[in-house]
Short mmCIF file of N, CA and C in Angstrom, two decimals:
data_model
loop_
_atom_site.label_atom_id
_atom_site.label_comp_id
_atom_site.label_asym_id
_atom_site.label_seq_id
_atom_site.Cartn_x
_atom_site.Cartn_y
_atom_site.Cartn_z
N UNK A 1 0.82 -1.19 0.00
CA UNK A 1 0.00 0.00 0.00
C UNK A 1 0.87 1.27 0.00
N UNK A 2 2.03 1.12 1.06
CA UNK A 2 2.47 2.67 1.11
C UNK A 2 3.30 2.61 -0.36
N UNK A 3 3.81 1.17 -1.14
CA UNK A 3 4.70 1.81 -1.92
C UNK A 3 3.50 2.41 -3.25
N UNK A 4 2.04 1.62 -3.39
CA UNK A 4 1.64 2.38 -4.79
C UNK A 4 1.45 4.21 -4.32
N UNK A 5 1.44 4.46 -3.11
CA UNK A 5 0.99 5.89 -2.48
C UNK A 5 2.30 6.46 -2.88
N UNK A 6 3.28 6.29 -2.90
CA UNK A 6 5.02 6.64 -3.15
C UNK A 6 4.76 7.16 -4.76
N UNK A 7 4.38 5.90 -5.14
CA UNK A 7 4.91 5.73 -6.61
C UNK A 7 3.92 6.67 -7.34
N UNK A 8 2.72 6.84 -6.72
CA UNK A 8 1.37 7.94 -7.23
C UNK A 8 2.05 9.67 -7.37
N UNK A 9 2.76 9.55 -5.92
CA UNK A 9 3.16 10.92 -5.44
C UNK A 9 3.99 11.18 -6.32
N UNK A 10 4.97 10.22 -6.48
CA UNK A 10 6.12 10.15 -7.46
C UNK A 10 6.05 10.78 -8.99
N UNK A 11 5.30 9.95 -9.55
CA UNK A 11 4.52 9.84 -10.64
C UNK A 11 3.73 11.61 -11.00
N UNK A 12 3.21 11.85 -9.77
CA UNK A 12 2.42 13.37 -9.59
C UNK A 12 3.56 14.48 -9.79
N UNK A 13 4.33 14.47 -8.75
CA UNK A 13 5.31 15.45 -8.93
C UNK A 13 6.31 14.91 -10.04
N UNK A 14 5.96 14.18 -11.10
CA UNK A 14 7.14 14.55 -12.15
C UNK A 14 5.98 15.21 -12.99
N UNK A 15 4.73 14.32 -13.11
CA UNK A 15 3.77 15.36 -14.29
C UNK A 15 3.91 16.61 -13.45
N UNK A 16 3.44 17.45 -12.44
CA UNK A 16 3.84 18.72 -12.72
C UNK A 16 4.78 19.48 -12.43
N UNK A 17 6.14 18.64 -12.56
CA UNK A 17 7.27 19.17 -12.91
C UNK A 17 7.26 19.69 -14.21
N UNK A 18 6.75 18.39 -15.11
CA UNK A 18 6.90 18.39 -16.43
C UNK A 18 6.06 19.71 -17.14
N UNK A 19 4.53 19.63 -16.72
CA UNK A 19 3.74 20.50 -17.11
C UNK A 19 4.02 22.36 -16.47
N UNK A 20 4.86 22.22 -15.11
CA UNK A 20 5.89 23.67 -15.17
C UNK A 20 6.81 23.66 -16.48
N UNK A 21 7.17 22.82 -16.47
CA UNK A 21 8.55 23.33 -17.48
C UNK A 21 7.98 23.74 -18.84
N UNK A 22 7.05 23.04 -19.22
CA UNK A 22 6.30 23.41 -20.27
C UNK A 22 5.56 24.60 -20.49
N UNK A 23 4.94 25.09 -19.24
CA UNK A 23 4.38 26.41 -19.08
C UNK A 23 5.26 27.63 -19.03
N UNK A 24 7.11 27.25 -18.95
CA UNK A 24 7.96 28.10 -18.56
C UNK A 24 8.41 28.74 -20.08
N UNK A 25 8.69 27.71 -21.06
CA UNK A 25 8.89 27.27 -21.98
C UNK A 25 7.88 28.08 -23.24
N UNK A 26 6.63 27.93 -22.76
CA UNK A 26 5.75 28.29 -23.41
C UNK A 26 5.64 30.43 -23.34
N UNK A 27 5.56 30.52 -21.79
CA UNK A 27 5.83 31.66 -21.71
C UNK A 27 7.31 32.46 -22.27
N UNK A 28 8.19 32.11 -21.99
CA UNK A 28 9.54 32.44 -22.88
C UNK A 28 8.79 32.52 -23.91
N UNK A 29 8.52 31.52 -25.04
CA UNK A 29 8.44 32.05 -26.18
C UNK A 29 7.69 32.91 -26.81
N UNK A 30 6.25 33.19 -25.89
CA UNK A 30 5.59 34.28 -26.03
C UNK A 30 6.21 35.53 -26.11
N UNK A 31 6.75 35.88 -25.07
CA UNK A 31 7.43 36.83 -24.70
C UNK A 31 8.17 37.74 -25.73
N UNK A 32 8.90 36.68 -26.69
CA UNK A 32 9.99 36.53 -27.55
C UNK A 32 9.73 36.37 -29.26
N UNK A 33 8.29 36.76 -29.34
CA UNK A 33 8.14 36.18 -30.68
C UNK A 33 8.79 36.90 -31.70
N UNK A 34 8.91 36.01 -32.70
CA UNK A 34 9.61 36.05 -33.89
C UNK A 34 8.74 37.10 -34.94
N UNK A 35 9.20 38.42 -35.12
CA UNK A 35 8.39 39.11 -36.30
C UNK A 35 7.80 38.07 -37.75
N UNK A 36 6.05 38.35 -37.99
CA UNK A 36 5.96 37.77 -39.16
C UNK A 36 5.09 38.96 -40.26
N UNK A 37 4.54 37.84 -41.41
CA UNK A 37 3.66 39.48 -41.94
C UNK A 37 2.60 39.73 -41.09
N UNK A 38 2.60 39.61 -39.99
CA UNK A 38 1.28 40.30 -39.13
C UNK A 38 2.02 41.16 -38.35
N UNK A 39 3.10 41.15 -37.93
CA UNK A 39 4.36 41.79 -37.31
C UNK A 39 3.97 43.63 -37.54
N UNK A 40 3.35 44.77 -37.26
CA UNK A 40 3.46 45.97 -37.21
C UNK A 40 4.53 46.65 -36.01
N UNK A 41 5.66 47.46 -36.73
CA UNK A 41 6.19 48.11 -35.75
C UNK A 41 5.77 49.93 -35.54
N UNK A 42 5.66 50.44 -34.69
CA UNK A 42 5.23 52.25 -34.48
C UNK A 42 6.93 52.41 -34.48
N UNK A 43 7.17 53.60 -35.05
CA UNK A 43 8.07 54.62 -35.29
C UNK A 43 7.79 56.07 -35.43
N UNK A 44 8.70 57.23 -35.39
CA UNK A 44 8.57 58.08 -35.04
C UNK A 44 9.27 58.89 -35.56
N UNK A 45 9.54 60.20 -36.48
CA UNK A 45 10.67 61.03 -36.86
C UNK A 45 10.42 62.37 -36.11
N UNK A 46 11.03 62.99 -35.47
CA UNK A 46 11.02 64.07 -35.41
C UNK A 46 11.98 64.66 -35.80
N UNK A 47 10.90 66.22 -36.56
CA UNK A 47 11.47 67.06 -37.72
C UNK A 47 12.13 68.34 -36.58
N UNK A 48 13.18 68.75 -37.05
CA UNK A 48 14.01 69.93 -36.00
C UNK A 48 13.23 71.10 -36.57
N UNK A 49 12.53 71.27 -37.55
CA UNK A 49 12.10 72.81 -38.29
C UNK A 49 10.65 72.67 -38.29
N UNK A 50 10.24 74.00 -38.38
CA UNK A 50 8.52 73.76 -38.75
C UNK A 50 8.35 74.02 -40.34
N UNK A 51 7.15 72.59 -39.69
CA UNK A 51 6.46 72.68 -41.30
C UNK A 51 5.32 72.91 -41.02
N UNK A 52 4.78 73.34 -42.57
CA UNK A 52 3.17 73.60 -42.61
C UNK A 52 2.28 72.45 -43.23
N UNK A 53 0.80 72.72 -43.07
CA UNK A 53 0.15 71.75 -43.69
C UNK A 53 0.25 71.07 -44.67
N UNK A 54 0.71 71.82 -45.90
CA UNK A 54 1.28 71.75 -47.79
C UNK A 54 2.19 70.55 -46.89
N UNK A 55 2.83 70.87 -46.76
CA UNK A 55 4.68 69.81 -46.37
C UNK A 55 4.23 68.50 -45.54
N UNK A 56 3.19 68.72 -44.99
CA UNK A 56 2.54 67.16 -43.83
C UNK A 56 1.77 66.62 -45.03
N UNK A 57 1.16 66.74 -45.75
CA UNK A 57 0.48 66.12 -46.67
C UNK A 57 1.40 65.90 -47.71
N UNK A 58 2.30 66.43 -47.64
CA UNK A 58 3.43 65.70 -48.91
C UNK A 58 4.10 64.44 -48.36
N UNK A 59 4.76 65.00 -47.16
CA UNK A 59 5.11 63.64 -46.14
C UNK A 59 4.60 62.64 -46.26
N UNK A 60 2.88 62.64 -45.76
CA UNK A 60 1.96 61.59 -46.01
C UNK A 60 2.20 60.90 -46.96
N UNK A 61 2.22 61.68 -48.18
CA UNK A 61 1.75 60.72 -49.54
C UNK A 61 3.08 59.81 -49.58
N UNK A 62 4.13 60.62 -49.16
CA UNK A 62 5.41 59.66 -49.92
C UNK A 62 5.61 58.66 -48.88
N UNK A 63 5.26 58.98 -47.16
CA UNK A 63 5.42 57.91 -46.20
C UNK A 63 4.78 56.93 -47.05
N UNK A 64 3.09 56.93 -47.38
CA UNK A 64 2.34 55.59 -47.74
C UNK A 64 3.09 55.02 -48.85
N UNK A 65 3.65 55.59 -49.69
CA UNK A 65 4.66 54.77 -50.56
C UNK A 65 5.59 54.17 -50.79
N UNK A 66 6.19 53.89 -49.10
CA UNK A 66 7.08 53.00 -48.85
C UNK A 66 6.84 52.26 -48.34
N UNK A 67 7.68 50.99 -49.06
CA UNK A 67 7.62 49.67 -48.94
C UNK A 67 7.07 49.30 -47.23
N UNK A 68 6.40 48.59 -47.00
CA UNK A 68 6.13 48.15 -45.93
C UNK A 68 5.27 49.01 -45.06
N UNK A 69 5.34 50.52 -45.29
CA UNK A 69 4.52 51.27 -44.44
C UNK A 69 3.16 51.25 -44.90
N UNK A 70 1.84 51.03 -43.25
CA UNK A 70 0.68 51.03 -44.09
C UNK A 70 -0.39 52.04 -42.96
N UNK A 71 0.41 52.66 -42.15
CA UNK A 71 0.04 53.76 -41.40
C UNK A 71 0.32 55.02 -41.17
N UNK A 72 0.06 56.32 -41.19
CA UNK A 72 0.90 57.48 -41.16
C UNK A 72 0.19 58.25 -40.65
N UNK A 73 1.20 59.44 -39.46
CA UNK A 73 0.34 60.70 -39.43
C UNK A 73 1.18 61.50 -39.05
N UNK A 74 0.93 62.59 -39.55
CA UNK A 74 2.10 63.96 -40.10
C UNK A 74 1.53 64.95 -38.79
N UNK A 75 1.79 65.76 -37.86
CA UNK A 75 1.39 66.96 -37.02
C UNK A 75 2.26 67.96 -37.57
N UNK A 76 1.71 69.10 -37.93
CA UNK A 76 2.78 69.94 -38.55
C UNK A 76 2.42 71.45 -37.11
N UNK A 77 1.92 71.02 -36.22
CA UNK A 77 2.05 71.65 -34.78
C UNK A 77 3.27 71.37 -34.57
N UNK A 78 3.17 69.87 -34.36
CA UNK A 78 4.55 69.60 -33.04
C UNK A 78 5.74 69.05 -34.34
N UNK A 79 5.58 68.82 -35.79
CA UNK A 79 6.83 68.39 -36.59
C UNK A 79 6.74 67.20 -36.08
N UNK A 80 6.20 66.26 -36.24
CA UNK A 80 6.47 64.94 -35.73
C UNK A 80 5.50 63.72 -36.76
N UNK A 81 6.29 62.95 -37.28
CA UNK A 81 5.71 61.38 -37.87
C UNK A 81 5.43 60.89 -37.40
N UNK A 82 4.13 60.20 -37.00
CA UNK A 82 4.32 58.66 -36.81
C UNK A 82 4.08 57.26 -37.81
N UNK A 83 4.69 56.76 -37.74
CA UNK A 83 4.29 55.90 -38.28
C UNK A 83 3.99 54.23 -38.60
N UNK A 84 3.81 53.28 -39.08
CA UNK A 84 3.79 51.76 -38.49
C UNK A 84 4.20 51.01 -39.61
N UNK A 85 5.11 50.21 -39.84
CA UNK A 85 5.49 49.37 -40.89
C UNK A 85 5.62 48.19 -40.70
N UNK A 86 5.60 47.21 -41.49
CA UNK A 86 5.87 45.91 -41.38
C UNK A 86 7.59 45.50 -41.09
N UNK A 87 7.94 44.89 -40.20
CA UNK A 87 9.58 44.62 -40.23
C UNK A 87 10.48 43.75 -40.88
N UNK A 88 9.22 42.96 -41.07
CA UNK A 88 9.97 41.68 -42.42
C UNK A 88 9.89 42.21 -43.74
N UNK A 89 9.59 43.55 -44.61
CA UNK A 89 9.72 44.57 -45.69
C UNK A 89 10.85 45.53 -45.26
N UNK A 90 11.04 45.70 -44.39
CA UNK A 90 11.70 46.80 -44.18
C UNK A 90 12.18 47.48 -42.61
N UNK A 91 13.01 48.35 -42.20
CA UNK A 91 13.23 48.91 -41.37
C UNK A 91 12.97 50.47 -41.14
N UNK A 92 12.56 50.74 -40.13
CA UNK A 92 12.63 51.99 -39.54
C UNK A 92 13.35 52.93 -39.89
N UNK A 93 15.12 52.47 -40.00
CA UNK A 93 16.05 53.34 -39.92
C UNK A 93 16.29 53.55 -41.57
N UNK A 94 16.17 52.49 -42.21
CA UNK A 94 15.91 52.68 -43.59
C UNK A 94 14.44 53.47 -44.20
N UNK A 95 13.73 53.96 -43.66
CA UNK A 95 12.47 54.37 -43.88
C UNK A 95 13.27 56.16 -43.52
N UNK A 96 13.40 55.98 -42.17
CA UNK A 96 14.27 57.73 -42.14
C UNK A 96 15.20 58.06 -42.49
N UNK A 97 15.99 57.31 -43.02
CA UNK A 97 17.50 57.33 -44.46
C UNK A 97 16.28 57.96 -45.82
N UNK A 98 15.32 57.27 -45.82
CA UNK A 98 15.13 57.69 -47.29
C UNK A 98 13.71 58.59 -46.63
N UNK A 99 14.04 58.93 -46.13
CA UNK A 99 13.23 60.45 -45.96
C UNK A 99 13.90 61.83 -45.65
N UNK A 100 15.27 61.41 -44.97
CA UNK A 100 16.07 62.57 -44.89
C UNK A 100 16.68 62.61 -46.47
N UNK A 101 16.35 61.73 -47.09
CA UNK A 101 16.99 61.84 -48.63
C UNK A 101 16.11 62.50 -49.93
N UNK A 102 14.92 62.08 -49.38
CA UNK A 102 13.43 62.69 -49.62
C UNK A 102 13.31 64.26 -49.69
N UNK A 103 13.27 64.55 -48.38
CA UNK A 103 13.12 66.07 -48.16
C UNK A 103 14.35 66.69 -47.17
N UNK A 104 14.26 67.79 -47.97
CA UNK A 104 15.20 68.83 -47.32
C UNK A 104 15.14 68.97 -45.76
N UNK A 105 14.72 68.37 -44.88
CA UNK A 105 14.46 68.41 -43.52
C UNK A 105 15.75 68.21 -42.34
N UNK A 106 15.70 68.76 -41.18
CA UNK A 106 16.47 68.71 -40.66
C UNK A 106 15.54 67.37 -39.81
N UNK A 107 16.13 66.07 -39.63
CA UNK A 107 15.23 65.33 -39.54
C UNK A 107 15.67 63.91 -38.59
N UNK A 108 15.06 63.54 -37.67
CA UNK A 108 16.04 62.18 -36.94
C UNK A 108 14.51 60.74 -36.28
N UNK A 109 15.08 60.13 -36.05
CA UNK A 109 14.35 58.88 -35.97
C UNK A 109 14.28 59.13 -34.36
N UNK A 110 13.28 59.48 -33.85
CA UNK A 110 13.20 59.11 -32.72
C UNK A 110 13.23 57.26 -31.78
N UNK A 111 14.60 57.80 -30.59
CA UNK A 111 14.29 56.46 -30.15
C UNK A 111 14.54 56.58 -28.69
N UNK A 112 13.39 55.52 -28.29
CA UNK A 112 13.35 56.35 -26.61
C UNK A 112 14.66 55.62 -25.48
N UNK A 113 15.00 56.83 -24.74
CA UNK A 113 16.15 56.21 -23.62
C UNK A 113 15.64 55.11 -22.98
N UNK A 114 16.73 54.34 -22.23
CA UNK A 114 16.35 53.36 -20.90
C UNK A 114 15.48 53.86 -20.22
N UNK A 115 15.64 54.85 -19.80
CA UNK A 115 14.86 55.78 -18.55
C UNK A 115 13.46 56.04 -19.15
N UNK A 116 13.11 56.21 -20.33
CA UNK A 116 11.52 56.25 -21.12
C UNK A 116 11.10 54.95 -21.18
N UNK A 117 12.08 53.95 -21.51
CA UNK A 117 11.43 52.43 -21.40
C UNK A 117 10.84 52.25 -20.04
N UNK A 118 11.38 52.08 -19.08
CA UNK A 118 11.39 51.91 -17.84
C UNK A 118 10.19 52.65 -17.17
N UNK A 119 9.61 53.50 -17.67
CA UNK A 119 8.51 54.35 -17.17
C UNK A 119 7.56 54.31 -18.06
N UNK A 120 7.42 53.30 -19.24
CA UNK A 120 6.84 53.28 -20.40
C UNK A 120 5.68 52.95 -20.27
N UNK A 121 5.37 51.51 -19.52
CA UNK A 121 4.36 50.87 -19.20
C UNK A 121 4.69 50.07 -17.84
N UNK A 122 3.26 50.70 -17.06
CA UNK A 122 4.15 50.00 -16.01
C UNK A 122 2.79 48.84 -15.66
N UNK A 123 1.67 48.72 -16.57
CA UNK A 123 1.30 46.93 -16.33
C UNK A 123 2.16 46.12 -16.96
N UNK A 124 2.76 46.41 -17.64
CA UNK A 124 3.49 44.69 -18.27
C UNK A 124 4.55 45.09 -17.18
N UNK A 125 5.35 45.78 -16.39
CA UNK A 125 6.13 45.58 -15.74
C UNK A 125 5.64 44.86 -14.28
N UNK A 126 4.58 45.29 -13.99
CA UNK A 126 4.20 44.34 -12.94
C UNK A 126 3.44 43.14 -12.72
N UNK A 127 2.98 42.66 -14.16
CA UNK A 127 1.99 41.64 -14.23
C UNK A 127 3.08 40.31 -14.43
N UNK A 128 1.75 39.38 -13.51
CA UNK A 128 2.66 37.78 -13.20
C UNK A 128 3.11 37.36 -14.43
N UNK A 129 3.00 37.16 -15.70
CA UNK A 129 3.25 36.36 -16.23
C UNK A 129 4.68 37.16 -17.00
N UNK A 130 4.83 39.12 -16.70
CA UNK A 130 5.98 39.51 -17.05
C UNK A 130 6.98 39.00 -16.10
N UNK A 131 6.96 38.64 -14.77
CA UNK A 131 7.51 38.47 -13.41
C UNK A 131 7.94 36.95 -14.06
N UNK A 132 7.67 35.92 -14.08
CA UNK A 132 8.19 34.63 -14.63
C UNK A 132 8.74 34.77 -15.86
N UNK A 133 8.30 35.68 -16.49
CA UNK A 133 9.55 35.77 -17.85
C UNK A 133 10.53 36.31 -17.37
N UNK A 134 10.96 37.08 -16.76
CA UNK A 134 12.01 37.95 -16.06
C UNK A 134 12.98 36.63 -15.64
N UNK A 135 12.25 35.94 -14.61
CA UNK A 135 12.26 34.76 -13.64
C UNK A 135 13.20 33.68 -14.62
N UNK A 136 12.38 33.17 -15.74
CA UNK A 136 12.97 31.97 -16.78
C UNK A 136 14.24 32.91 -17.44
N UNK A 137 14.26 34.15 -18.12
CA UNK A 137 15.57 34.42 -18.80
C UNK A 137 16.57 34.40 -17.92
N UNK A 138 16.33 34.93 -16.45
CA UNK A 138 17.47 34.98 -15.71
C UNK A 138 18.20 33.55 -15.38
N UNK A 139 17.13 32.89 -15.07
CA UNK A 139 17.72 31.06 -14.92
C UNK A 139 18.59 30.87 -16.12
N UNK A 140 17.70 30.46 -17.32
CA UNK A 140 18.44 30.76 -18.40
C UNK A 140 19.57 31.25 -18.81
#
């Protein structure tokens, strides 16, 4: 009797050993996914000069005409792009290469410090399942 009670317990704590490791496993790779064509990234240029309306609607047209971009919006208040592209077409930094090549603009890719990450969002910084990803890369 006590040994099938052993061998049950036994048996128990390896399935959910097994079914942790799998859940650890599973979360890592969430965490971590691999860009595909559903993949949208936000980007950002800010322009050093002011422009006017004429010049944001020129922006526009030529942003939508690059490869991979399928979102845009021009503020000619604050001089600022945003915009969203696919990453498996293309890059960001190649998108503001050929816009500082584009237009005469004094012009740079915004990208935010450590210190803006870090204050960026602070539910994924405190939610459990960010806390065990933290948890598995560090083991890792």
């Amino acid at each position: 009797m006590k040994k099938s009670i052993k061998k049950i317990l036994l048996y128990s704590f390896a399935t959910l050993l097994l079914l942790v490791a799998v859940l650890a496993v599973h979360i890592y790779f969430v965490y971590r996914p691999a860009p595909d064509q559903f993949t949208r990234v936000m980007a950002r240029i800010d322009i050093k000069q002011q422009i006017n309306q004429d010049d944001a609607n020129k922006i526009s047209a030529w942003m939508f005409h690059q490869k991979g971009v399928d979102h845009v919006l021009v503020n000619p208040q604050s001089n600022i792009v945003i915009f969203t592209f696919a990453p498996v077409k293309t890059s960001g930094d190649v998108i503001v290469k050929n816009f500082k090549t584009a237009f005469n603009f004094k012009a740079e890719r915004f990208m935010p410090t450590a210190d803006n990450l870090k204050h960026s969002c602070p539910v994924a910084a405190s939610s459990y399942t960010y806390k065990v990803y933290k948890l598995i890369t560090q083991i890792i």
